[in-house]
Short mmCIF file of N, CA and C in Angstrom, two decimals:
data_model
loop_
_atom_site.label_atom_id
_atom_site.label_comp_id
_atom_site.label_asym_id
_atom_site.label_seq_id
_atom_site.Cartn_x
_atom_site.Cartn_y
_atom_site.Cartn_z
N MET A 1131 -20.45 -4.32 1.44
CA MET A 1131 -20.09 -3.66 0.19
C MET A 1131 -20.78 -4.35 -0.93
N PRO A 1132 -21.98 -3.92 -1.78
CA PRO A 1132 -22.74 -5.01 -2.29
C PRO A 1132 -22.06 -5.15 -3.46
N LYS A 1133 -21.92 -6.70 -4.41
CA LYS A 1133 -21.42 -7.44 -5.02
C LYS A 1133 -21.43 -6.39 -6.40
N THR A 1134 -22.46 -5.71 -6.50
CA THR A 1134 -22.59 -5.26 -7.87
C THR A 1134 -21.49 -4.36 -7.92
N LYS A 1135 -21.36 -3.62 -6.67
CA LYS A 1135 -20.42 -2.19 -6.86
C LYS A 1135 -19.22 -2.23 -6.69
N GLU A 1136 -19.05 -3.54 -6.73
CA GLU A 1136 -17.28 -4.62 -5.55
C GLU A 1136 -17.25 -4.71 -7.66
N MET A 1137 -17.93 -5.27 -8.50
CA MET A 1137 -17.86 -5.67 -9.71
C MET A 1137 -17.46 -4.71 -10.39
N LEU A 1138 -18.54 -3.25 -10.48
CA LEU A 1138 -17.96 -2.09 -11.10
C LEU A 1138 -16.51 -1.49 -10.45
N ILE A 1139 -15.98 -1.12 -9.68
CA ILE A 1139 -14.70 -0.74 -9.04
C ILE A 1139 -13.82 -1.94 -9.79
N ASP A 1140 -13.95 -2.84 -9.73
CA ASP A 1140 -12.65 -3.64 -10.49
C ASP A 1140 -12.87 -3.79 -11.88
N VAL A 1141 -14.10 -3.45 -12.43
CA VAL A 1141 -13.69 -2.94 -13.95
C VAL A 1141 -13.55 -1.90 -14.03
N ALA A 1142 -13.95 -0.79 -13.71
CA ALA A 1142 -13.02 1.25 -13.27
C ALA A 1142 -11.61 0.62 -12.99
N ARG A 1143 -11.22 0.17 -12.31
CA ARG A 1143 -9.90 -0.19 -12.21
C ARG A 1143 -9.26 -0.80 -13.29
N ARG A 1144 -9.56 -1.86 -13.77
CA ARG A 1144 -8.85 -2.74 -14.88
C ARG A 1144 -9.16 -0.88 -16.26
N LEU A 1145 -10.03 -0.46 -16.41
CA LEU A 1145 -10.09 0.52 -17.46
C LEU A 1145 -8.95 1.65 -17.01
N PHE A 1146 -9.01 1.94 -16.33
CA PHE A 1146 -8.24 3.18 -15.61
C PHE A 1146 -7.01 2.51 -15.55
N ALA A 1147 -6.55 1.06 -15.03
CA ALA A 1147 -5.35 1.32 -15.73
C ALA A 1147 -4.38 1.22 -17.28
N ARG A 1148 -5.55 0.64 -17.86
CA ARG A 1148 -5.19 0.54 -19.40
C ARG A 1148 -5.14 1.74 -19.88
N ASN A 1149 -6.61 2.07 -19.68
CA ASN A 1149 -6.83 3.67 -20.62
C ASN A 1149 -6.57 4.98 -19.61
N GLY A 1150 -6.29 4.69 -18.62
CA GLY A 1150 -5.83 6.04 -17.81
C GLY A 1150 -7.24 6.51 -17.99
N VAL A 1151 -7.56 7.47 -16.65
CA VAL A 1151 -8.92 7.86 -16.12
C VAL A 1151 -9.31 8.64 -17.07
N GLU A 1152 -8.41 9.75 -17.49
CA GLU A 1152 -8.62 10.34 -18.15
C GLU A 1152 -9.74 10.05 -19.74
N ASN A 1153 -9.06 8.99 -20.10
CA ASN A 1153 -9.79 8.46 -21.34
C ASN A 1153 -10.48 7.10 -21.05
N THR A 1154 -11.17 7.21 -19.56
CA THR A 1154 -12.30 5.91 -19.29
C THR A 1154 -13.33 7.35 -18.77
N THR A 1155 -14.70 6.52 -19.42
CA THR A 1155 -15.61 7.35 -19.41
C THR A 1155 -16.97 6.67 -18.91
N MET A 1156 -17.89 7.30 -17.93
CA MET A 1156 -18.95 6.30 -17.10
C MET A 1156 -19.53 5.37 -18.12
N ASN A 1157 -19.71 5.79 -19.35
CA ASN A 1157 -19.99 5.22 -20.48
C ASN A 1157 -19.20 3.84 -20.80
N ASP A 1158 -18.18 3.69 -20.81
CA ASP A 1158 -17.14 2.84 -21.07
C ASP A 1158 -17.05 1.84 -19.54
N ILE A 1159 -17.20 2.32 -18.24
CA ILE A 1159 -17.14 1.37 -17.54
C ILE A 1159 -19.07 0.72 -17.27
N ALA A 1160 -19.50 1.49 -17.70
CA ALA A 1160 -21.01 0.55 -17.82
C ALA A 1160 -21.08 -0.22 -18.60
N LEU A 1161 -20.57 -0.05 -19.99
CA LEU A 1161 -20.22 -1.13 -20.97
C LEU A 1161 -19.46 -2.36 -20.66
N ALA A 1162 -18.39 -2.17 -20.38
CA ALA A 1162 -17.55 -3.07 -19.90
C ALA A 1162 -17.98 -3.74 -18.22
N SER A 1163 -19.03 -3.54 -17.95
CA SER A 1163 -19.63 -3.87 -16.58
C SER A 1163 -20.56 -4.75 -17.14
N GLY A 1164 -20.77 -4.98 -18.02
CA GLY A 1164 -22.22 -5.26 -18.73
C GLY A 1164 -23.45 -4.72 -17.77
N LYS A 1165 -23.27 -3.93 -17.18
CA LYS A 1165 -24.28 -2.73 -16.42
C LYS A 1165 -25.10 -1.62 -17.23
N GLY A 1166 -26.04 -1.12 -17.03
CA GLY A 1166 -26.43 -0.12 -17.42
C GLY A 1166 -25.53 1.25 -16.40
N ARG A 1167 -25.99 2.30 -17.57
CA ARG A 1167 -25.28 3.75 -16.66
C ARG A 1167 -26.14 3.87 -15.46
N ARG A 1168 -27.56 3.60 -15.49
CA ARG A 1168 -28.40 3.50 -14.46
C ARG A 1168 -27.65 3.10 -13.40
N THR A 1169 -27.29 1.67 -13.32
CA THR A 1169 -26.83 0.97 -12.42
C THR A 1169 -25.38 1.58 -11.66
N LEU A 1170 -24.58 2.48 -12.69
CA LEU A 1170 -23.15 2.56 -12.33
C LEU A 1170 -23.67 3.78 -11.39
N TYR A 1171 -24.31 4.81 -11.83
CA TYR A 1171 -24.98 6.13 -11.49
C TYR A 1171 -25.79 5.91 -9.88
N THR A 1172 -26.36 4.80 -9.58
CA THR A 1172 -27.02 4.16 -8.43
C THR A 1172 -25.83 4.00 -7.50
N TYR A 1173 -25.02 4.23 -7.62
CA TYR A 1173 -23.32 3.54 -6.89
C TYR A 1173 -22.75 4.67 -6.77
N PHE A 1174 -22.44 5.79 -7.89
CA PHE A 1174 -21.72 6.75 -8.12
C PHE A 1174 -21.89 7.99 -8.69
N LYS A 1175 -21.18 8.86 -8.22
CA LYS A 1175 -22.44 10.15 -8.61
C LYS A 1175 -21.32 10.57 -10.42
N SER A 1176 -20.05 10.31 -10.05
CA SER A 1176 -19.09 10.78 -10.79
C SER A 1176 -17.67 10.27 -11.09
N LYS A 1177 -17.37 10.28 -12.50
CA LYS A 1177 -15.98 9.64 -12.63
C LYS A 1177 -15.04 9.31 -11.76
N ASN A 1178 -15.33 10.75 -10.88
CA ASN A 1178 -14.14 10.93 -9.71
C ASN A 1178 -14.56 10.26 -8.71
N ASP A 1179 -15.71 10.02 -8.04
CA ASP A 1179 -16.15 8.94 -7.28
C ASP A 1179 -16.05 7.66 -7.22
N VAL A 1180 -16.29 6.83 -8.56
CA VAL A 1180 -15.37 5.64 -9.14
C VAL A 1180 -14.28 5.58 -8.79
N TYR A 1181 -12.89 6.53 -9.37
CA TYR A 1181 -11.88 6.81 -9.23
C TYR A 1181 -11.44 6.58 -7.78
N TRP A 1182 -12.22 7.80 -6.83
CA TRP A 1182 -11.77 7.18 -5.16
C TRP A 1182 -12.03 6.46 -4.78
N ALA A 1183 -13.52 4.94 -5.44
CA ALA A 1183 -13.54 3.85 -4.47
C ALA A 1183 -12.96 3.12 -5.20
N VAL A 1184 -11.90 3.16 -6.40
CA VAL A 1184 -10.93 2.33 -6.51
C VAL A 1184 -9.51 2.39 -6.24
N ILE A 1185 -8.86 3.68 -5.60
CA ILE A 1185 -8.07 3.59 -4.85
C ILE A 1185 -8.01 3.14 -3.39
N GLU A 1186 -9.21 3.62 -2.95
CA GLU A 1186 -9.58 3.01 -1.66
C GLU A 1186 -9.89 1.53 -1.62
N SER A 1187 -10.28 0.97 -2.72
CA SER A 1187 -10.35 -0.26 -2.78
C SER A 1187 -8.74 -0.94 -2.43
N GLU A 1188 -8.59 -0.36 -3.52
CA GLU A 1188 -7.01 -1.05 -3.90
C GLU A 1188 -5.88 -0.75 -1.94
N LEU A 1189 -6.32 0.40 -1.22
CA LEU A 1189 -5.98 0.53 -0.27
C LEU A 1189 -5.80 -0.10 0.96
N ASP A 1190 -7.66 -0.77 0.67
CA ASP A 1190 -8.05 -1.93 1.70
C ASP A 1190 -7.53 -2.84 1.55
N HIS A 1191 -7.08 -3.49 0.17
CA HIS A 1191 -6.76 -4.72 0.00
C HIS A 1191 -5.21 -4.77 0.56
N LEU A 1192 -4.27 -3.64 0.35
CA LEU A 1192 -3.31 -3.50 0.74
C LEU A 1192 -3.14 -3.88 2.43
N LEU A 1193 -4.00 -2.90 2.94
CA LEU A 1193 -3.96 -2.75 4.53
C LEU A 1193 -4.25 -4.14 5.21
N GLN A 1194 -5.74 -4.95 4.43
CA GLN A 1194 -5.41 -6.41 4.63
C GLN A 1194 -4.24 -7.46 4.88
N ARG A 1195 -3.52 -7.36 3.64
CA ARG A 1195 -2.56 -8.11 3.47
C ARG A 1195 -1.35 -7.93 4.93
N LEU A 1196 -1.30 -6.41 5.42
CA LEU A 1196 -0.60 -6.24 6.47
C LEU A 1196 -1.00 -6.43 7.33
N SER A 1197 -2.29 -6.69 7.71
CA SER A 1197 -2.98 -6.98 8.73
C SER A 1197 -2.37 -8.26 8.99
N GLU A 1198 -2.97 -9.18 8.24
CA GLU A 1198 -2.67 -10.57 8.35
C GLU A 1198 -1.64 -11.03 8.47
N VAL A 1199 -0.19 -10.21 8.21
CA VAL A 1199 1.28 -10.18 8.80
C VAL A 1199 1.31 -9.96 9.92
N ALA A 1200 0.44 -8.86 10.26
CA ALA A 1200 0.80 -8.26 11.82
C ALA A 1200 0.19 -9.60 12.86
N ASN A 1201 -0.83 -10.11 12.36
CA ASN A 1201 -1.68 -11.13 13.17
C ASN A 1201 -1.01 -12.30 13.14
N LYS A 1202 0.25 -12.60 12.80
CA LYS A 1202 0.79 -13.99 12.77
C LYS A 1202 1.27 -14.24 14.12
N ASP A 1203 1.17 -15.08 14.31
CA ASP A 1203 1.85 -16.26 15.52
C ASP A 1203 3.77 -16.25 15.00
N LEU A 1204 3.70 -15.05 14.89
CA LEU A 1204 5.61 -15.27 15.10
C LEU A 1204 6.01 -14.72 15.96
N GLN A 1205 7.64 -15.00 15.93
CA GLN A 1205 8.22 -13.80 17.20
C GLN A 1205 8.47 -12.44 16.52
N PRO A 1206 8.41 -11.35 17.54
CA PRO A 1206 8.63 -9.98 16.85
C PRO A 1206 9.22 -9.44 15.86
N GLU A 1207 10.53 -10.31 15.83
CA GLU A 1207 11.84 -9.57 14.95
C GLU A 1207 11.11 -10.25 13.68
N GLU A 1208 11.05 -11.50 13.61
CA GLU A 1208 10.46 -12.11 12.29
C GLU A 1208 9.32 -11.31 11.63
N LYS A 1209 8.43 -11.27 12.95
CA LYS A 1209 7.14 -10.56 12.53
C LYS A 1209 7.48 -8.91 11.86
N LEU A 1210 8.18 -8.30 12.39
CA LEU A 1210 8.60 -7.18 11.74
C LEU A 1210 9.24 -7.52 10.58
N LEU A 1211 9.90 -8.03 10.42
CA LEU A 1211 10.71 -8.50 9.00
C LEU A 1211 9.98 -8.67 7.94
N ASN A 1212 9.16 -9.66 8.22
CA ASN A 1212 8.28 -10.14 7.38
C ASN A 1212 7.01 -8.81 6.94
N TYR A 1213 6.63 -8.11 8.04
CA TYR A 1213 5.64 -7.39 7.90
C TYR A 1213 6.50 -5.87 6.71
N ILE A 1214 7.64 -5.41 6.61
CA ILE A 1214 8.28 -5.20 6.36
C ILE A 1214 8.59 -5.50 4.31
N PHE A 1215 8.69 -6.59 4.73
CA PHE A 1215 9.20 -7.03 3.21
C PHE A 1215 7.59 -7.18 2.36
N ILE A 1216 6.98 -7.90 3.25
CA ILE A 1216 5.36 -7.81 2.38
C ILE A 1216 4.91 -6.64 2.28
N ARG A 1217 5.37 -5.58 3.00
CA ARG A 1217 4.64 -4.00 2.88
C ARG A 1217 5.12 -3.97 1.28
N LEU A 1218 6.57 -3.79 1.53
CA LEU A 1218 7.16 -3.12 0.09
C LEU A 1218 7.22 -4.07 -1.10
N GLU A 1219 6.86 -5.37 -0.87
CA GLU A 1219 6.28 -5.50 -1.95
C GLU A 1219 4.79 -5.73 -2.57
N ALA A 1220 3.73 -5.83 -1.42
CA ALA A 1220 2.67 -4.91 -1.76
C ALA A 1220 2.37 -3.95 -2.35
N VAL A 1221 3.10 -2.75 -1.56
CA VAL A 1221 3.04 -1.72 -2.63
C VAL A 1221 3.30 -1.91 -3.82
N LYS A 1222 4.50 -2.48 -4.10
CA LYS A 1222 4.85 -2.22 -5.78
C LYS A 1222 3.87 -3.54 -6.20
N ASP A 1223 3.29 -4.35 -5.81
CA ASP A 1223 2.49 -5.17 -6.63
C ASP A 1223 1.32 -4.76 -7.06
N THR A 1224 0.79 -3.51 -5.97
CA THR A 1224 -0.27 -2.65 -6.16
C THR A 1224 -0.30 -1.46 -7.22
N VAL A 1225 0.79 -1.31 -7.58
CA VAL A 1225 1.54 0.02 -8.28
C VAL A 1225 1.58 -0.44 -9.62
N LEU A 1226 2.13 -1.84 -9.73
CA LEU A 1226 2.42 -1.80 -11.15
C LEU A 1226 1.26 -2.99 -12.02
N ARG A 1227 0.53 -3.59 -10.73
CA ARG A 1227 -0.95 -4.11 -11.11
C ARG A 1227 -1.81 -2.93 -11.86
N ASN A 1228 -1.32 -1.90 -11.51
CA ASN A 1228 -2.03 -0.63 -12.20
C ASN A 1228 -2.08 0.25 -13.04
N GLY A 1229 -0.88 -0.20 -14.23
CA GLY A 1229 -0.67 0.43 -15.34
C GLY A 1229 -0.82 1.86 -15.32
N THR A 1230 -1.85 2.75 -16.08
CA THR A 1230 -2.01 4.02 -16.50
C THR A 1230 -2.45 4.64 -15.31
N LEU A 1231 -2.96 3.93 -14.59
CA LEU A 1231 -3.38 4.36 -12.99
C LEU A 1231 -2.52 4.80 -12.25
N LYS A 1232 -1.39 4.25 -11.80
CA LYS A 1232 -0.30 4.78 -10.90
C LYS A 1232 0.50 5.99 -11.47
N ALA A 1233 0.78 6.25 -12.82
CA ALA A 1233 0.95 7.36 -13.16
C ALA A 1233 0.37 8.56 -12.97
N GLU A 1234 -1.10 8.59 -13.18
CA GLU A 1234 -2.15 9.45 -12.67
C GLU A 1234 -2.22 10.11 -11.70
N PHE A 1235 -1.76 8.43 -10.56
CA PHE A 1235 -2.05 8.91 -8.91
C PHE A 1235 -1.17 9.53 -8.58
N PHE A 1236 0.43 9.12 -8.66
CA PHE A 1236 1.57 9.46 -8.31
C PHE A 1236 2.42 10.85 -9.03
N ARG A 1237 1.34 10.97 -10.10
CA ARG A 1237 1.77 12.66 -10.45
C ARG A 1237 1.76 13.67 -9.23
N ASP A 1238 0.67 13.64 -8.91
CA ASP A 1238 0.18 14.67 -7.64
C ASP A 1238 0.64 14.18 -6.21
N ILE A 1239 1.29 14.40 -5.60
CA ILE A 1239 1.63 13.71 -4.62
C ILE A 1239 0.42 14.41 -3.36
N TRP A 1240 0.28 15.36 -3.55
CA TRP A 1240 -1.11 15.77 -2.08
C TRP A 1240 -2.16 14.63 -2.82
N GLN A 1241 -2.49 14.24 -3.86
CA GLN A 1241 -3.56 13.34 -3.90
C GLN A 1241 -2.86 11.93 -3.24
N VAL A 1242 -1.93 11.86 -3.14
CA VAL A 1242 -1.63 10.49 -2.65
C VAL A 1242 -1.39 10.52 -1.31
N GLU A 1243 -1.04 11.24 -0.60
CA GLU A 1243 -1.06 11.68 0.56
C GLU A 1243 -2.84 11.78 1.12
N LYS A 1244 -3.67 12.48 0.25
CA LYS A 1244 -5.01 12.81 0.90
C LYS A 1244 -5.17 10.98 1.00
N ALA A 1245 -5.05 9.90 -0.11
CA ALA A 1245 -5.46 8.64 0.25
C ALA A 1245 -5.25 7.90 1.12
N ARG A 1246 -3.77 8.13 1.21
CA ARG A 1246 -2.90 7.21 2.31
C ARG A 1246 -3.44 7.53 3.88
N LYS A 1247 -4.31 9.15 4.02
CA LYS A 1247 -4.05 9.40 5.11
C LYS A 1247 -5.12 8.40 6.08
N ASN A 1248 -5.63 7.69 5.87
CA ASN A 1248 -6.82 6.56 6.54
C ASN A 1248 -5.82 5.66 6.81
N ILE A 1249 -5.26 5.02 5.57
CA ILE A 1249 -4.49 3.53 5.91
C ILE A 1249 -2.82 3.91 6.60
N ASP A 1250 -2.60 5.40 6.83
CA ASP A 1250 -1.37 5.49 7.69
C ASP A 1250 -1.26 5.43 8.74
N ASN A 1251 -2.58 5.66 9.19
CA ASN A 1251 -3.24 5.51 10.54
C ASN A 1251 -3.36 4.25 11.26
N GLN A 1252 -4.07 3.17 10.15
CA GLN A 1252 -3.94 2.19 11.11
C GLN A 1252 -2.50 1.00 10.75
N GLU A 1253 -1.63 1.48 9.37
CA GLU A 1253 -0.86 1.13 9.12
C GLU A 1253 0.23 1.56 10.97
N LEU A 1254 -0.04 2.67 11.16
CA LEU A 1254 0.59 2.83 12.27
C LEU A 1254 0.84 2.35 13.17
N ASN A 1255 -0.31 1.71 13.53
CA ASN A 1255 -1.12 1.11 14.51
C ASN A 1255 -0.73 -0.35 14.51
N LEU A 1256 -0.64 -0.99 13.55
CA LEU A 1256 -0.12 -2.07 13.12
C LEU A 1256 1.65 -2.27 13.23
N ILE A 1257 2.23 -1.67 12.94
CA ILE A 1257 3.88 -1.48 13.45
C ILE A 1257 3.72 -1.21 14.72
N ARG A 1258 3.01 -0.07 16.03
CA ARG A 1258 3.26 -0.27 16.90
C ARG A 1258 2.78 -1.09 17.72
N GLY A 1259 1.83 -2.11 17.35
CA GLY A 1259 1.52 -3.62 18.01
C GLY A 1259 2.44 -4.63 18.07
N ILE A 1260 3.24 -4.60 16.69
CA ILE A 1260 4.70 -5.33 16.97
C ILE A 1260 5.35 -4.88 17.53
N LEU A 1261 5.70 -3.86 17.37
CA LEU A 1261 6.91 -3.01 18.52
C LEU A 1261 6.78 -3.07 19.92
N GLU A 1262 5.19 -3.05 20.22
CA GLU A 1262 4.89 -2.88 21.70
C GLU A 1262 5.10 -4.91 22.05
N GLU A 1263 4.50 -5.42 21.01
CA GLU A 1263 5.00 -6.84 21.47
C GLU A 1263 6.33 -7.22 21.52
N GLY A 1264 7.26 -6.80 21.03
CA GLY A 1264 8.56 -6.85 20.84
C GLY A 1264 9.31 -6.31 22.37
N VAL A 1265 8.52 -4.96 22.52
CA VAL A 1265 9.27 -4.87 23.96
C VAL A 1265 8.67 -5.63 25.87
N GLU A 1266 7.41 -6.42 25.20
CA GLU A 1266 7.00 -6.95 26.17
C GLU A 1266 7.57 -7.89 26.29
N LYS A 1267 7.86 -8.78 25.03
CA LYS A 1267 8.66 -9.69 25.36
C LYS A 1267 10.07 -9.79 25.52
N GLY A 1268 10.84 -8.17 25.71
CA GLY A 1268 12.33 -8.28 25.85
C GLY A 1268 12.90 -8.61 24.59
N VAL A 1269 12.49 -8.37 23.28
CA VAL A 1269 12.79 -8.67 22.40
C VAL A 1269 13.60 -6.91 21.88
N PHE A 1270 12.82 -6.05 22.12
CA PHE A 1270 13.07 -4.95 21.73
C PHE A 1270 13.09 -4.00 23.08
N GLN A 1271 13.99 -2.83 22.63
CA GLN A 1271 14.35 -2.02 23.88
C GLN A 1271 14.36 -0.69 22.88
N MET A 1272 13.04 0.32 23.56
CA MET A 1272 13.19 1.45 22.55
C MET A 1272 12.37 2.35 23.99
N PRO A 1273 12.70 3.87 23.96
CA PRO A 1273 12.33 4.44 25.11
C PRO A 1273 10.91 4.92 24.61
N ASN A 1274 10.65 4.67 23.49
CA ASN A 1274 9.10 5.34 23.35
C ASN A 1274 8.78 4.87 21.82
N VAL A 1275 7.81 3.72 22.02
CA VAL A 1275 7.20 2.85 20.97
C VAL A 1275 6.88 3.88 19.88
N ALA A 1276 5.68 4.78 20.31
CA ALA A 1276 5.04 5.53 19.25
C ALA A 1276 6.36 6.07 18.23
N ALA A 1277 6.62 6.99 18.71
CA ALA A 1277 7.91 7.45 18.26
C ALA A 1277 8.40 6.58 17.15
N THR A 1278 9.27 5.35 17.37
CA THR A 1278 9.65 4.54 16.99
C THR A 1278 8.60 3.73 15.79
N ALA A 1279 7.49 4.04 15.96
CA ALA A 1279 6.97 3.39 14.99
C ALA A 1279 6.43 4.01 13.96
N SER A 1280 6.39 5.22 14.17
CA SER A 1280 5.96 6.60 13.25
C SER A 1280 7.45 6.85 12.31
N VAL A 1281 8.35 6.83 12.99
CA VAL A 1281 9.90 6.86 11.83
C VAL A 1281 10.03 5.82 10.99
N LEU A 1282 10.08 4.35 11.81
CA LEU A 1282 9.99 3.61 10.78
C LEU A 1282 8.67 3.38 9.90
N HIS A 1283 7.64 3.75 10.00
CA HIS A 1283 6.61 4.12 8.88
C HIS A 1283 7.19 5.23 7.90
N TYR A 1284 7.19 6.31 8.37
CA TYR A 1284 8.11 7.56 7.41
C TYR A 1284 9.44 6.55 6.55
N ALA A 1285 10.04 5.83 7.31
CA ALA A 1285 11.07 5.29 6.77
C ALA A 1285 10.98 4.61 5.33
N LEU A 1286 9.79 3.33 5.93
CA LEU A 1286 8.91 2.56 4.95
C LEU A 1286 8.54 3.36 3.55
N LYS A 1287 7.55 4.21 3.66
CA LYS A 1287 7.54 5.10 3.30
C LYS A 1287 8.37 5.88 1.63
N GLY A 1288 9.22 5.82 2.34
CA GLY A 1288 10.68 6.42 2.17
C GLY A 1288 11.11 5.39 1.01
N LEU A 1289 10.92 4.00 1.26
CA LEU A 1289 11.53 3.38 0.50
C LEU A 1289 10.60 2.98 -0.86
N ASP A 1290 9.47 3.14 -0.43
CA ASP A 1290 8.42 2.83 -1.89
C ASP A 1290 8.64 3.13 -3.06
N VAL A 1291 8.85 4.47 -3.31
CA VAL A 1291 9.62 4.73 -4.56
C VAL A 1291 10.67 3.94 -5.37
N PRO A 1292 11.62 4.43 -4.79
CA PRO A 1292 12.84 3.45 -5.02
C PRO A 1292 12.59 1.80 -5.25
N TYR A 1293 12.28 1.24 -4.29
CA TYR A 1293 12.01 -0.19 -4.36
C TYR A 1293 10.74 -0.32 -5.39
N ILE A 1294 10.00 0.27 -5.85
CA ILE A 1294 9.07 -0.06 -6.77
C ILE A 1294 9.89 0.21 -7.91
N ARG A 1295 10.82 1.36 -8.07
CA ARG A 1295 11.67 1.58 -9.64
C ARG A 1295 12.50 0.36 -9.75
N ASP A 1296 12.89 -0.16 -8.15
CA ASP A 1296 14.10 -1.00 -8.52
C ASP A 1296 15.72 -0.52 -8.31
N ASN A 1297 15.62 0.76 -7.77
CA ASN A 1297 16.89 1.33 -7.68
C ASN A 1297 18.44 0.85 -7.24
N PHE A 1298 17.76 -0.07 -6.43
CA PHE A 1298 18.91 -0.81 -5.86
C PHE A 1298 19.51 -1.76 -6.69
N ALA A 1299 18.76 -2.44 -7.73
CA ALA A 1299 19.32 -3.14 -8.71
C ALA A 1299 20.32 -2.64 -9.61
N GLU A 1300 20.11 -1.29 -9.73
CA GLU A 1300 20.55 -0.29 -10.45
C GLU A 1300 22.02 -0.03 -9.65
N LEU A 1301 21.97 -0.49 -8.70
CA LEU A 1301 23.00 -0.18 -7.47
C LEU A 1301 23.65 -1.38 -7.45
N GLY A 1302 23.58 -2.37 -7.97
CA GLY A 1302 24.06 -3.61 -7.74
C GLY A 1302 23.44 -4.44 -6.39
N ILE A 1303 22.40 -3.89 -5.87
CA ILE A 1303 22.38 -4.68 -4.80
C ILE A 1303 21.11 -5.27 -5.00
N GLU A 1304 21.25 -6.77 -4.72
CA GLU A 1304 20.14 -7.42 -4.60
C GLU A 1304 18.82 -7.85 -3.72
N ARG A 1305 17.71 -8.07 -4.34
CA ARG A 1305 17.00 -8.44 -3.27
C ARG A 1305 17.24 -8.52 -2.02
N LEU A 1306 17.88 -9.54 -2.13
CA LEU A 1306 18.03 -10.69 -1.07
C LEU A 1306 19.28 -9.79 0.13
N LYS A 1307 19.79 -9.16 -0.66
CA LYS A 1307 20.85 -8.40 -0.28
C LYS A 1307 20.38 -7.28 0.53
N LEU A 1308 19.19 -6.66 -0.27
CA LEU A 1308 18.93 -5.47 0.63
C LEU A 1308 17.60 -5.93 1.81
N LYS A 1309 17.65 -7.32 1.79
CA LYS A 1309 16.60 -7.75 2.99
C LYS A 1309 17.28 -7.77 4.33
N GLU A 1310 18.73 -8.24 4.24
CA GLU A 1310 19.92 -8.78 4.81
C GLU A 1310 19.99 -6.93 5.56
N TYR A 1311 20.41 -5.83 4.25
CA TYR A 1311 20.83 -4.33 5.11
C TYR A 1311 19.99 -3.70 5.83
N ILE A 1312 18.41 -3.98 5.18
CA ILE A 1312 17.20 -3.51 6.22
C ILE A 1312 17.42 -4.40 7.34
N MET A 1313 17.60 -5.33 7.41
CA MET A 1313 17.28 -6.36 8.47
C MET A 1313 18.25 -5.65 9.79
N ASP A 1314 19.64 -5.84 9.23
CA ASP A 1314 20.68 -5.28 10.12
C ASP A 1314 20.68 -3.56 10.37
N PHE A 1315 20.45 -2.91 9.62
CA PHE A 1315 19.87 -1.81 9.97
C PHE A 1315 18.33 -1.67 11.06
N ILE A 1316 17.21 -1.83 10.91
CA ILE A 1316 16.56 -2.07 11.75
C ILE A 1316 16.63 -2.51 12.80
N LEU A 1317 17.32 -3.56 12.72
CA LEU A 1317 17.66 -4.86 14.05
C LEU A 1317 18.58 -4.36 14.80
N TYR A 1318 19.71 -4.04 14.00
CA TYR A 1318 20.98 -3.87 14.93
C TYR A 1318 21.22 -2.68 14.64
N GLY A 1319 20.96 -1.57 13.86
CA GLY A 1319 21.36 -0.64 14.19
C GLY A 1319 22.98 -0.41 13.01
N ILE A 1320 22.94 1.10 13.53
CA ILE A 1320 24.40 1.21 12.41
C ILE A 1320 25.66 1.47 13.35
N LYS A 1321 25.22 1.58 15.10
CA LYS A 1321 26.26 2.16 15.87
C LYS A 1321 26.74 1.05 16.17
N LYS A 1322 28.62 1.14 16.54
CA LYS A 1322 29.40 -0.17 16.62
C LYS A 1322 29.21 -0.43 18.24
#
């Protein structure tokens, strides 16, 4: 991606986060970037195009962090736990750093799902890879790795909003304890 386009996306992200998408114009982005409107329109046809470029950029950043964890040289169970907690923190960081943008983005769940579709598939592959490695090494046992990866992926997506809102703290569960609960549940299950 050209440096100018990257810079325009970052400037737009900051403006959207501070002022909201509705209150940010293409002219605002051009002025804040120090580039002319012509340059902005070279890369984007509309503010909506800029908005989706910002969302894509944020999701790419998130996926990069997850890929780094999945590719670390760790034991499968440690890699899976690191993946889960870095994922929860990365999603929270992404949402919190984007201020007003997060409210507009999360207002429409279908928009969120549309934006996440590509990253969801890539994330599923990362989780599947960790689980397959664990099965190969005899650390994990499961009848269907793909199905387990899918269930785990949906469970993690379900934890996103409560984790971002820190609902667990409201229940008196400290972050460190939450990690233990998740670890126990995923690695050891709840069956006696």
